[in-house]
mmCIF file of C-alpha atoms and ligand atoms in Angstrom:
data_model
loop_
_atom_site.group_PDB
_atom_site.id
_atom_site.type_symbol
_atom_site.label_atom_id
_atom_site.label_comp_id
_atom_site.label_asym_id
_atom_site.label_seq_id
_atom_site.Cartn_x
_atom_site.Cartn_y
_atom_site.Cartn_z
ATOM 1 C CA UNK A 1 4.628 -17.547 8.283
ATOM 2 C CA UNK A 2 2.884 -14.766 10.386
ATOM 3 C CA UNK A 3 0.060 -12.843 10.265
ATOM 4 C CA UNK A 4 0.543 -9.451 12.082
ATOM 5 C CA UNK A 5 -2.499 -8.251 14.318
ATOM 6 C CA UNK A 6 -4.376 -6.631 14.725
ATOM 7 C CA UNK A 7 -6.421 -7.759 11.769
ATOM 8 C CA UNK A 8 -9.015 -4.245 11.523
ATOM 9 C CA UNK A 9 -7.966 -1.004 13.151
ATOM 10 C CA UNK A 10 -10.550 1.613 13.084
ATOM 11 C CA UNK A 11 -9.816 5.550 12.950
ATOM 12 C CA UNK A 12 -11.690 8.789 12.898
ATOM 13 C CA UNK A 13 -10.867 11.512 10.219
ATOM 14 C CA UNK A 14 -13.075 14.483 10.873
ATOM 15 C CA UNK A 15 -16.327 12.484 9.758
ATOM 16 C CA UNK A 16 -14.763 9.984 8.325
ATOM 17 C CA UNK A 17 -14.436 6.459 9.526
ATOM 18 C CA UNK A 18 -11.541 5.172 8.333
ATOM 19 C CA UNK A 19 -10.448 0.783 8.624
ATOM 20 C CA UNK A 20 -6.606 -0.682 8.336
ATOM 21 C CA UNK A 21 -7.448 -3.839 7.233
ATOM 22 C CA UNK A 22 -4.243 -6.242 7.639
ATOM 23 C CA UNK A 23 -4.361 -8.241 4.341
ATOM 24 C CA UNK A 24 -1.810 -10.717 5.447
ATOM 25 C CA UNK A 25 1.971 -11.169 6.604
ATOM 26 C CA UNK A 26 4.879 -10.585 4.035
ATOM 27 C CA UNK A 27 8.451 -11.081 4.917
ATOM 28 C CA UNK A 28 11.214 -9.420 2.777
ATOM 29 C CA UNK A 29 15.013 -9.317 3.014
ATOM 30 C CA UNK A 30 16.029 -6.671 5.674
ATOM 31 C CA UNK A 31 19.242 -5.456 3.447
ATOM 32 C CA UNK A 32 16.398 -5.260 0.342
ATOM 33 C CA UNK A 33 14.005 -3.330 2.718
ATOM 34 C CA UNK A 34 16.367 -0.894 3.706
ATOM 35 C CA UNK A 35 18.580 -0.268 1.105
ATOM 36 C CA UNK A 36 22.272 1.704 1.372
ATOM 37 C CA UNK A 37 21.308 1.591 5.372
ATOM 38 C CA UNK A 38 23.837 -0.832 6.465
ATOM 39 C CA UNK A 39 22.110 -4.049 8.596
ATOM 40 C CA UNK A 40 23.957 -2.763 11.587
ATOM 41 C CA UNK A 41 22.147 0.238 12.024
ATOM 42 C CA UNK A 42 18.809 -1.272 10.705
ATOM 43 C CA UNK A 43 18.777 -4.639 12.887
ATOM 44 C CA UNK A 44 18.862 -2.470 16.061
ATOM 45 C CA UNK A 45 15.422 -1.372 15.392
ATOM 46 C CA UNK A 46 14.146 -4.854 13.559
ATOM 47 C CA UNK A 47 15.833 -7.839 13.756
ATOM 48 C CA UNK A 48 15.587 -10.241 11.154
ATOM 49 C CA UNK A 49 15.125 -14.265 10.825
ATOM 50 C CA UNK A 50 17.633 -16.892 9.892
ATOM 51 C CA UNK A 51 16.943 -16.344 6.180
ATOM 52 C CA UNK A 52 17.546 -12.515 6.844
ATOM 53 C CA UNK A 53 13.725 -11.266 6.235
ATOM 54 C CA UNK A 54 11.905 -8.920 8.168
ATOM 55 C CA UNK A 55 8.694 -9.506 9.335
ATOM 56 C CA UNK A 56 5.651 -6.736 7.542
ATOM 57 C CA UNK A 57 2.246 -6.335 7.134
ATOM 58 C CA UNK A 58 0.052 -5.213 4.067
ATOM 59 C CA UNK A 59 -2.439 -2.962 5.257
ATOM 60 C CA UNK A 60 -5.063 -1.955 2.915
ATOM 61 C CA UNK A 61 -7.373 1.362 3.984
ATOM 62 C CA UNK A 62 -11.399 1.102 3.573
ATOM 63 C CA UNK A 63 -12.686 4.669 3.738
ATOM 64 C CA UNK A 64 -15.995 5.010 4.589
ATOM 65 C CA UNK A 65 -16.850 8.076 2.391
ATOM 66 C CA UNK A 66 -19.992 9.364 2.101
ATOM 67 C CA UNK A 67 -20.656 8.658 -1.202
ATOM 68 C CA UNK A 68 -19.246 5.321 -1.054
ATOM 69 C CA UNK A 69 -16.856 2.919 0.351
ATOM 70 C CA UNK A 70 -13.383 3.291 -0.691
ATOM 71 C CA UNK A 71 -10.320 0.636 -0.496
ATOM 72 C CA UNK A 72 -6.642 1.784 -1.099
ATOM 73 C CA UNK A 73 -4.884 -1.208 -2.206
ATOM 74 C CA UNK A 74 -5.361 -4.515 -2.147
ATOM 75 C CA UNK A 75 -2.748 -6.806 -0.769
ATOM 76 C CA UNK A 76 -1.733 -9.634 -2.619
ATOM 77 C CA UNK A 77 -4.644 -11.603 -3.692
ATOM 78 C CA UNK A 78 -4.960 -15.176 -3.692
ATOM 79 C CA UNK A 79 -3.747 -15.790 -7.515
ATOM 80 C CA UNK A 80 -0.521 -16.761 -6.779
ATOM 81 C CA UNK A 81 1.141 -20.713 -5.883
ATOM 82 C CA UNK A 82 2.128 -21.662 -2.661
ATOM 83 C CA UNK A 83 5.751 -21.888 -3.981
ATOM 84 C CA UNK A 84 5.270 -18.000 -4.411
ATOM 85 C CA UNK A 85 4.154 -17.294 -1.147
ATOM 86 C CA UNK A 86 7.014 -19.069 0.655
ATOM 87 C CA UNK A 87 9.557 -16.746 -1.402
ATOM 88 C CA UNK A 88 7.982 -13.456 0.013
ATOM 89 C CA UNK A 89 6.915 -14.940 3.263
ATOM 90 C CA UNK A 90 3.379 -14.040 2.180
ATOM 91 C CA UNK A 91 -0.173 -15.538 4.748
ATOM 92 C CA UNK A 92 -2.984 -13.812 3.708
ATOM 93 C CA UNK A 93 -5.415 -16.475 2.753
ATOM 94 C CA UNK A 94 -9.326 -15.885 4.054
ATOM 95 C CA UNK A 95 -12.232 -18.632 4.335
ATOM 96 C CA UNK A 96 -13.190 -20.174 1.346
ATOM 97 C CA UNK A 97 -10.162 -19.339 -0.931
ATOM 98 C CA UNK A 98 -10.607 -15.992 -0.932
ATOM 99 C CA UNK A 99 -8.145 -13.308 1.286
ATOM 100 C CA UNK A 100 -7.673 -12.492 4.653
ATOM 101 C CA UNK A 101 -8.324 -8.743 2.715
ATOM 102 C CA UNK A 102 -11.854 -9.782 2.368
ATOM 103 C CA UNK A 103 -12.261 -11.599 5.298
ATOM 104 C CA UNK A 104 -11.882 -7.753 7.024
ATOM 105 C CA UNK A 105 -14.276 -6.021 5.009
ATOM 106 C CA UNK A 106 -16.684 -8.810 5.376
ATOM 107 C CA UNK A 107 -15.938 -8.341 9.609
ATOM 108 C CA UNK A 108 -16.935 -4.571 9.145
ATOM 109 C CA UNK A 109 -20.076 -5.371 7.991
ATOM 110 C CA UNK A 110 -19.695 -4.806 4.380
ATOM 111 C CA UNK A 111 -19.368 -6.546 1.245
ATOM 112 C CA UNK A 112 -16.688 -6.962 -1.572
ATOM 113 C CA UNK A 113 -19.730 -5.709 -3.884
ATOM 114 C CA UNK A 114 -20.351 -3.040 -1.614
ATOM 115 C CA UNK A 115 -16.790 -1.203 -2.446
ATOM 116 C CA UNK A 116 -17.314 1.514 -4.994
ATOM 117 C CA UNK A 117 -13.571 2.861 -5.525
ATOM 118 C CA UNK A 118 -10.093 1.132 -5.409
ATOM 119 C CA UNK A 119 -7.467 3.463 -5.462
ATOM 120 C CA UNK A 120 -3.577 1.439 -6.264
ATOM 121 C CA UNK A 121 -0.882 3.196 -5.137
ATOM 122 C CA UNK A 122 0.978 1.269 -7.449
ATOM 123 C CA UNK A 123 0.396 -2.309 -9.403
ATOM 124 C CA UNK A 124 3.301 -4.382 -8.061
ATOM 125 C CA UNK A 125 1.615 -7.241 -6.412
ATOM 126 C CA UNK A 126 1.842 -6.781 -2.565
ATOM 127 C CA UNK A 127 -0.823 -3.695 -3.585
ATOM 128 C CA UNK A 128 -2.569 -4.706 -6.245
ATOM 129 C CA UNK A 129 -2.828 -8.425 -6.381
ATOM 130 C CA UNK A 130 -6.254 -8.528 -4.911
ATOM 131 C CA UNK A 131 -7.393 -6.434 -7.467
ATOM 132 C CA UNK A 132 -8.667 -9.688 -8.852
ATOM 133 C CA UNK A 133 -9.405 -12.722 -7.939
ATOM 134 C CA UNK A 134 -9.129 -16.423 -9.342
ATOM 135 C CA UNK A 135 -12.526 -18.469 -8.762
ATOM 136 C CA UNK A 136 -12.539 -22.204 -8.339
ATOM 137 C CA UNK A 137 -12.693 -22.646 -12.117
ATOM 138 C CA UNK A 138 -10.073 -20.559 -12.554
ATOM 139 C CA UNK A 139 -11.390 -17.744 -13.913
ATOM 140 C CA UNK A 140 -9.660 -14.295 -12.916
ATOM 141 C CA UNK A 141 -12.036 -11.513 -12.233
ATOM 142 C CA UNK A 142 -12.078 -8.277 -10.331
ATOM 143 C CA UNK A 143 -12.603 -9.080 -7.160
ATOM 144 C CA UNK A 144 -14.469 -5.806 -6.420
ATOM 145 C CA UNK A 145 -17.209 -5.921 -9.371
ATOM 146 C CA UNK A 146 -19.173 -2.679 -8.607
ATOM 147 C CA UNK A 147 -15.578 -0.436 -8.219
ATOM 148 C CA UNK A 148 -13.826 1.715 -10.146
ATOM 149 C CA UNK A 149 -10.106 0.976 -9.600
ATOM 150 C CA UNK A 150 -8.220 3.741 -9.923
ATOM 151 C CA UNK A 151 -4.387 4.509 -11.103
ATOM 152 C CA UNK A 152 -2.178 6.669 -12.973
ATOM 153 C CA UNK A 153 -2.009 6.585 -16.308
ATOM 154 C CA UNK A 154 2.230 6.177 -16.099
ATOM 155 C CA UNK A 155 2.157 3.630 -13.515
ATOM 156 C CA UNK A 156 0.395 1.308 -15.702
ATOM 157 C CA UNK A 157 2.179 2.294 -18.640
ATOM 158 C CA UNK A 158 5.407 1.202 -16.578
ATOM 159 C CA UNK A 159 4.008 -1.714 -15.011
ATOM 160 C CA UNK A 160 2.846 -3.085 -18.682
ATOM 161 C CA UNK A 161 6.621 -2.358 -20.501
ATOM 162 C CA UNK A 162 8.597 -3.885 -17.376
ATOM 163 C CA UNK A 163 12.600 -4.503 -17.638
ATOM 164 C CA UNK A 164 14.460 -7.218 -15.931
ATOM 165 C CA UNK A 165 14.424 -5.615 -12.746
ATOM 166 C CA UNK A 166 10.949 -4.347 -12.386
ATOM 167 C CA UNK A 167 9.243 -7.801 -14.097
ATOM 168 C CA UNK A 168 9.304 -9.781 -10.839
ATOM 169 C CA UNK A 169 6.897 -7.392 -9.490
ATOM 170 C CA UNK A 170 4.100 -6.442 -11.868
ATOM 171 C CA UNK A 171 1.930 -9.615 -12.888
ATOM 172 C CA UNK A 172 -0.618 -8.532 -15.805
ATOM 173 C CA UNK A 173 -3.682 -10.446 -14.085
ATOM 174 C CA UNK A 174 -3.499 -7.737 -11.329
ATOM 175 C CA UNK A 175 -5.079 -5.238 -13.796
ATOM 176 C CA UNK A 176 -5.636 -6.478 -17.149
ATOM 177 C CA UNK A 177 -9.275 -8.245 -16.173
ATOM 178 C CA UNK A 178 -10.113 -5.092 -14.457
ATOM 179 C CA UNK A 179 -9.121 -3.230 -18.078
ATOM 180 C CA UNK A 180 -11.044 -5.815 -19.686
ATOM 181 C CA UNK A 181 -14.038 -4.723 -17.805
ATOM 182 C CA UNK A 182 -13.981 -1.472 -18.776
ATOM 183 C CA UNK A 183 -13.523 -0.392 -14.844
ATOM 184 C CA UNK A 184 -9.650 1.050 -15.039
ATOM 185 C CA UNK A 185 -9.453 5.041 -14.482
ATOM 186 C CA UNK A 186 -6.631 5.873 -15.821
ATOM 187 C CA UNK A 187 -5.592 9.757 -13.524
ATOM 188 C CA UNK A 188 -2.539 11.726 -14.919
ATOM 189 C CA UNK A 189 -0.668 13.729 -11.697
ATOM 190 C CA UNK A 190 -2.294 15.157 -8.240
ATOM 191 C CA UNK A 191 -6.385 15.224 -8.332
ATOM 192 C CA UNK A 192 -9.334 15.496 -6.031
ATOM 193 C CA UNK A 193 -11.113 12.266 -7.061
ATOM 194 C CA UNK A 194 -13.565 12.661 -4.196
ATOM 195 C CA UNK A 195 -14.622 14.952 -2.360
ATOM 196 C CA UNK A 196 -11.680 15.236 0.369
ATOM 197 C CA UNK A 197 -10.038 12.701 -0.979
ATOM 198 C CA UNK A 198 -6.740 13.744 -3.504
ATOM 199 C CA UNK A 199 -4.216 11.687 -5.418
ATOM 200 C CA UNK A 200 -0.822 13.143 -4.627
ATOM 201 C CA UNK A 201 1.827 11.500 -6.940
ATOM 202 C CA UNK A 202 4.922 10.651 -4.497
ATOM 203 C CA UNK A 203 7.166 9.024 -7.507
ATOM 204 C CA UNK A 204 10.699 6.940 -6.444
ATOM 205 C CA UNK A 205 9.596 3.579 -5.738
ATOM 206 C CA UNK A 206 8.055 3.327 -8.894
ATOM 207 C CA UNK A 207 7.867 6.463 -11.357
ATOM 208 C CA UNK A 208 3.914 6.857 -11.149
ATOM 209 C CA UNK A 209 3.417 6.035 -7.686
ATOM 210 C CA UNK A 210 1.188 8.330 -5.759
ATOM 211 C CA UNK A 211 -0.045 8.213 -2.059
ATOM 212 C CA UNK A 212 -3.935 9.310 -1.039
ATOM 213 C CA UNK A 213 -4.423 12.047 1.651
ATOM 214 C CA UNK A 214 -8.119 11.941 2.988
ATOM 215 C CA UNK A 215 -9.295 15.139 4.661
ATOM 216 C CA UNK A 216 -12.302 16.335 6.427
ATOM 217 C CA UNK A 217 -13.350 18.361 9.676
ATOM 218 C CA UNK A 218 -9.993 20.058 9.276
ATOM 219 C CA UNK A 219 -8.235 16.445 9.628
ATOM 220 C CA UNK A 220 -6.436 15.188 7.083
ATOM 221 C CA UNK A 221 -4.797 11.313 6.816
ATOM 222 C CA UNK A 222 -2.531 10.328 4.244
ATOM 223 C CA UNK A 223 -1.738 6.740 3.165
ATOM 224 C CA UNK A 224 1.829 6.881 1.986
ATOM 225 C CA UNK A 225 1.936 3.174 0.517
ATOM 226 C CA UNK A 226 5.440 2.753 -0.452
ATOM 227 C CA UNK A 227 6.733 5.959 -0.229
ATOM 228 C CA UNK A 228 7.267 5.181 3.366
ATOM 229 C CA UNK A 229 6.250 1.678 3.832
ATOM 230 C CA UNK A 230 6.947 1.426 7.956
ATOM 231 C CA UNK A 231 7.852 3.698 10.582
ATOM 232 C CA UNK A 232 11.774 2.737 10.723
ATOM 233 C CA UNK A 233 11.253 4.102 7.051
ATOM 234 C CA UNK A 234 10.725 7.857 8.408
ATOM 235 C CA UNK A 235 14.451 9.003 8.329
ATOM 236 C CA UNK A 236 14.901 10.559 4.850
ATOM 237 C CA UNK A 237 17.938 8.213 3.705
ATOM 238 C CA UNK A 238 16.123 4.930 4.700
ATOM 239 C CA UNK A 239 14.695 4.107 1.363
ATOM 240 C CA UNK A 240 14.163 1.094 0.152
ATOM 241 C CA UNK A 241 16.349 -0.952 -2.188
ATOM 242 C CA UNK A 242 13.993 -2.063 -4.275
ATOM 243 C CA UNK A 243 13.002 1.512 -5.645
ATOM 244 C CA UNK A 244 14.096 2.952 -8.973
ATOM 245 C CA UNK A 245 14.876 6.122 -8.191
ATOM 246 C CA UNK A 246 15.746 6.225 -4.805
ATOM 247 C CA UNK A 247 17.134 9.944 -5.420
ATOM 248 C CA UNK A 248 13.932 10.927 -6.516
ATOM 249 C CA UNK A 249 12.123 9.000 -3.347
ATOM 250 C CA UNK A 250 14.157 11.015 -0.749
ATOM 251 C CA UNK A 251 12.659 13.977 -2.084
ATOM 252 C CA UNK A 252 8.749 13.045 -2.315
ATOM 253 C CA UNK A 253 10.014 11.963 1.190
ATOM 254 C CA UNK A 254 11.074 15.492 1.956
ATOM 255 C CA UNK A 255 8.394 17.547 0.423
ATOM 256 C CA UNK A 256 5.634 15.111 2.099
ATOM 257 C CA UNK A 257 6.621 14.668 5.866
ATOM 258 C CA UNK A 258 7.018 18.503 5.995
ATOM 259 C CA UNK A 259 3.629 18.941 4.932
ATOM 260 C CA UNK A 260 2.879 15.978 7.631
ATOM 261 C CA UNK A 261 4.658 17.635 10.210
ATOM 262 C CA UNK A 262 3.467 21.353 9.481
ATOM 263 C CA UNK A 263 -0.272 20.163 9.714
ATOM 264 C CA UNK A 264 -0.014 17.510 11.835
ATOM 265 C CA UNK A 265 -1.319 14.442 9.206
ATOM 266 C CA UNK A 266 -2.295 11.052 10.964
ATOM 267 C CA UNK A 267 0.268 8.790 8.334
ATOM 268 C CA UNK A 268 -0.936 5.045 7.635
ATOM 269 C CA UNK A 269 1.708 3.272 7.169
ATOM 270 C CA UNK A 270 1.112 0.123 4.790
ATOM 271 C CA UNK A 271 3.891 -2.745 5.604
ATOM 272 C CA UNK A 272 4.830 -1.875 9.337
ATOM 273 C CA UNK A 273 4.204 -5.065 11.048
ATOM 274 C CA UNK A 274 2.972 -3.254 13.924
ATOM 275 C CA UNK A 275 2.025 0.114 14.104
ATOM 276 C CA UNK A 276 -0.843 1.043 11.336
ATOM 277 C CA UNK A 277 -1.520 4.571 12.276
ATOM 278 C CA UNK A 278 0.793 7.880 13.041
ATOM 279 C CA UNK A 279 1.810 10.966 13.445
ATOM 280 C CA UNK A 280 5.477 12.172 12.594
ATOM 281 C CA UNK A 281 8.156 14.179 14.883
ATOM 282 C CA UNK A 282 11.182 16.335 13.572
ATOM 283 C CA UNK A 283 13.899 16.202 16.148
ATOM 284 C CA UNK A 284 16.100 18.624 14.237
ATOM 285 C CA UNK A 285 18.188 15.493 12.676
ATOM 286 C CA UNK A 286 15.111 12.869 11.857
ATOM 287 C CA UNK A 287 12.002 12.456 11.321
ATOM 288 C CA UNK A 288 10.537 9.935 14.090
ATOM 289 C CA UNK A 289 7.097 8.626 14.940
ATOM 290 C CA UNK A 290 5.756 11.319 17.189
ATOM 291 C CA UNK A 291 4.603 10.397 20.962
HETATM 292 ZN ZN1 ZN B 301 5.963 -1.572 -4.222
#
């Protein structure tokens, strides 16, 4: 198991403070994370352990918006067995039971009450497992009981009539006690939910899924969840093999890094292990992390 660190990194978006909070280690099969890319071209850039995984993070972003704080995704939550965890190579627990997730907000000086939005990229459970959380007596309840969480209407249509390939990733608890409460926003295609702050649906990995650009002061970030999930991920064909329509990925891909690259977007990158924050590079071939 490993934890990448650091656990908070702290940016400034025009007047925006903006926290990567590291909600824990994951490890996933390199050929999985990388799809058609064959492992000899991959393992040059990331080499992989003696059960073939790859060592990632799961950032989650806290926006510091002025009318409230806002977390995009939520890591994986501490709902699931220990059995579980040793499959995906998952550490993320925090003091008491609860996640290393909260543990970070908690550093920053706020509280899990405190958060006001949570914005899912997508509900498979390395984003939206700590959606909710399961007390000692077992209850499961949103972990964030002040927020409204926030997701597109398809993506939870998908992630509630799963297949046998998508049904390993998209556990009902992750969303249906949120649902329950009456807290679920339910957003249908690209929309300003905030002031600055716009839903731009980047569909491939999952049909519905949508990344969250953040601009002010002429700044703009965009957290591109798992449309590109680390850097070595910024060369248009490196897609992951676990999407569903990889096709359709490469060209979100397209149509989003040249908009990154024309106006210069800081990218947070959600599962690089260690680099949070970016900006990207065209070199006439690939993209590349810039500097
Ligand atoms: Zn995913």
């Amino acid at each position: 198991m490993s934890r990448p660190q650091p656990a908070v990194e702290t940016r400034q978006v025009g007047r925006v403070r903006v926290h990567a909070i590291q909600a824990g280690g994951q490890q996933l099969d390199g050929g999985a994370m990388f799809g058609v890319v064959p492992k000899t071209l991959w393992s040059r850039r990331i080499s992989a352990d003696e059960r073939n995984r790859i060592p990632l993070g799961m950032r989650c972003l806290l926006i510091e918006h002025e009318d409230g704080l806002v977390l995009l995704d939520t890591g994986s939550g501490n709902k699931e067995t220990d059995k579980f965890h040793d499959i995906y190579g998952i550490d993320n627990a925090g003091a008491e039971g609860r996640t290393a997730l909260e543990d970070g907000i908690r550093a920053l000086g706020h509280r899990v009450e405190d958060v006001q939005w949570v914005i899912n990229t997508h509900l498979h459970f390395d984003h939206a497992g700590g959606n909710t959380w399961r007390s000692p007596s077992g209850e499961v309840q949103p972990t964030f009981p002040n927020a409204r969480y926030v997701v597109q209407r398809g993506e939870l249509a998908y992630a509630e009539h799963p297949n046998e390939r998508t049904t390993a990733s998209y556990f009902p608890p992750n969303w249906a006690p949120v649902a329950a409460a009456g807290r679920l926003d339910l957003i249908e295609g690209e929309r300003e939910i905030l002031p600055g702050i716009t839903l731009r649906p980047t569909p491939g990995h999952t049909p519905h899924h949508q990344s969250v650009i953040l601009r002010s002061g002429g700044e703009t970030l965009c957290f591109v969840g798992d449309l590109v999930p680390t850097v070595h991920h910024l060369p248009l064909p490196w897609i992951m093999g676990y999407d569903v329509e990889p096709l359709v990925t490469l060209e979100s891909k397209r149509a989003l890094l040249a908009d990154a690259l024309r106006e210069d977007w800081l990218l947070c990158f959600e599962h690089d292990a260690h680099t949070g924050f970016g900006r990207v590079a065209y070199d006439g071939k690939a993209y590349h992390l810039a500097g």
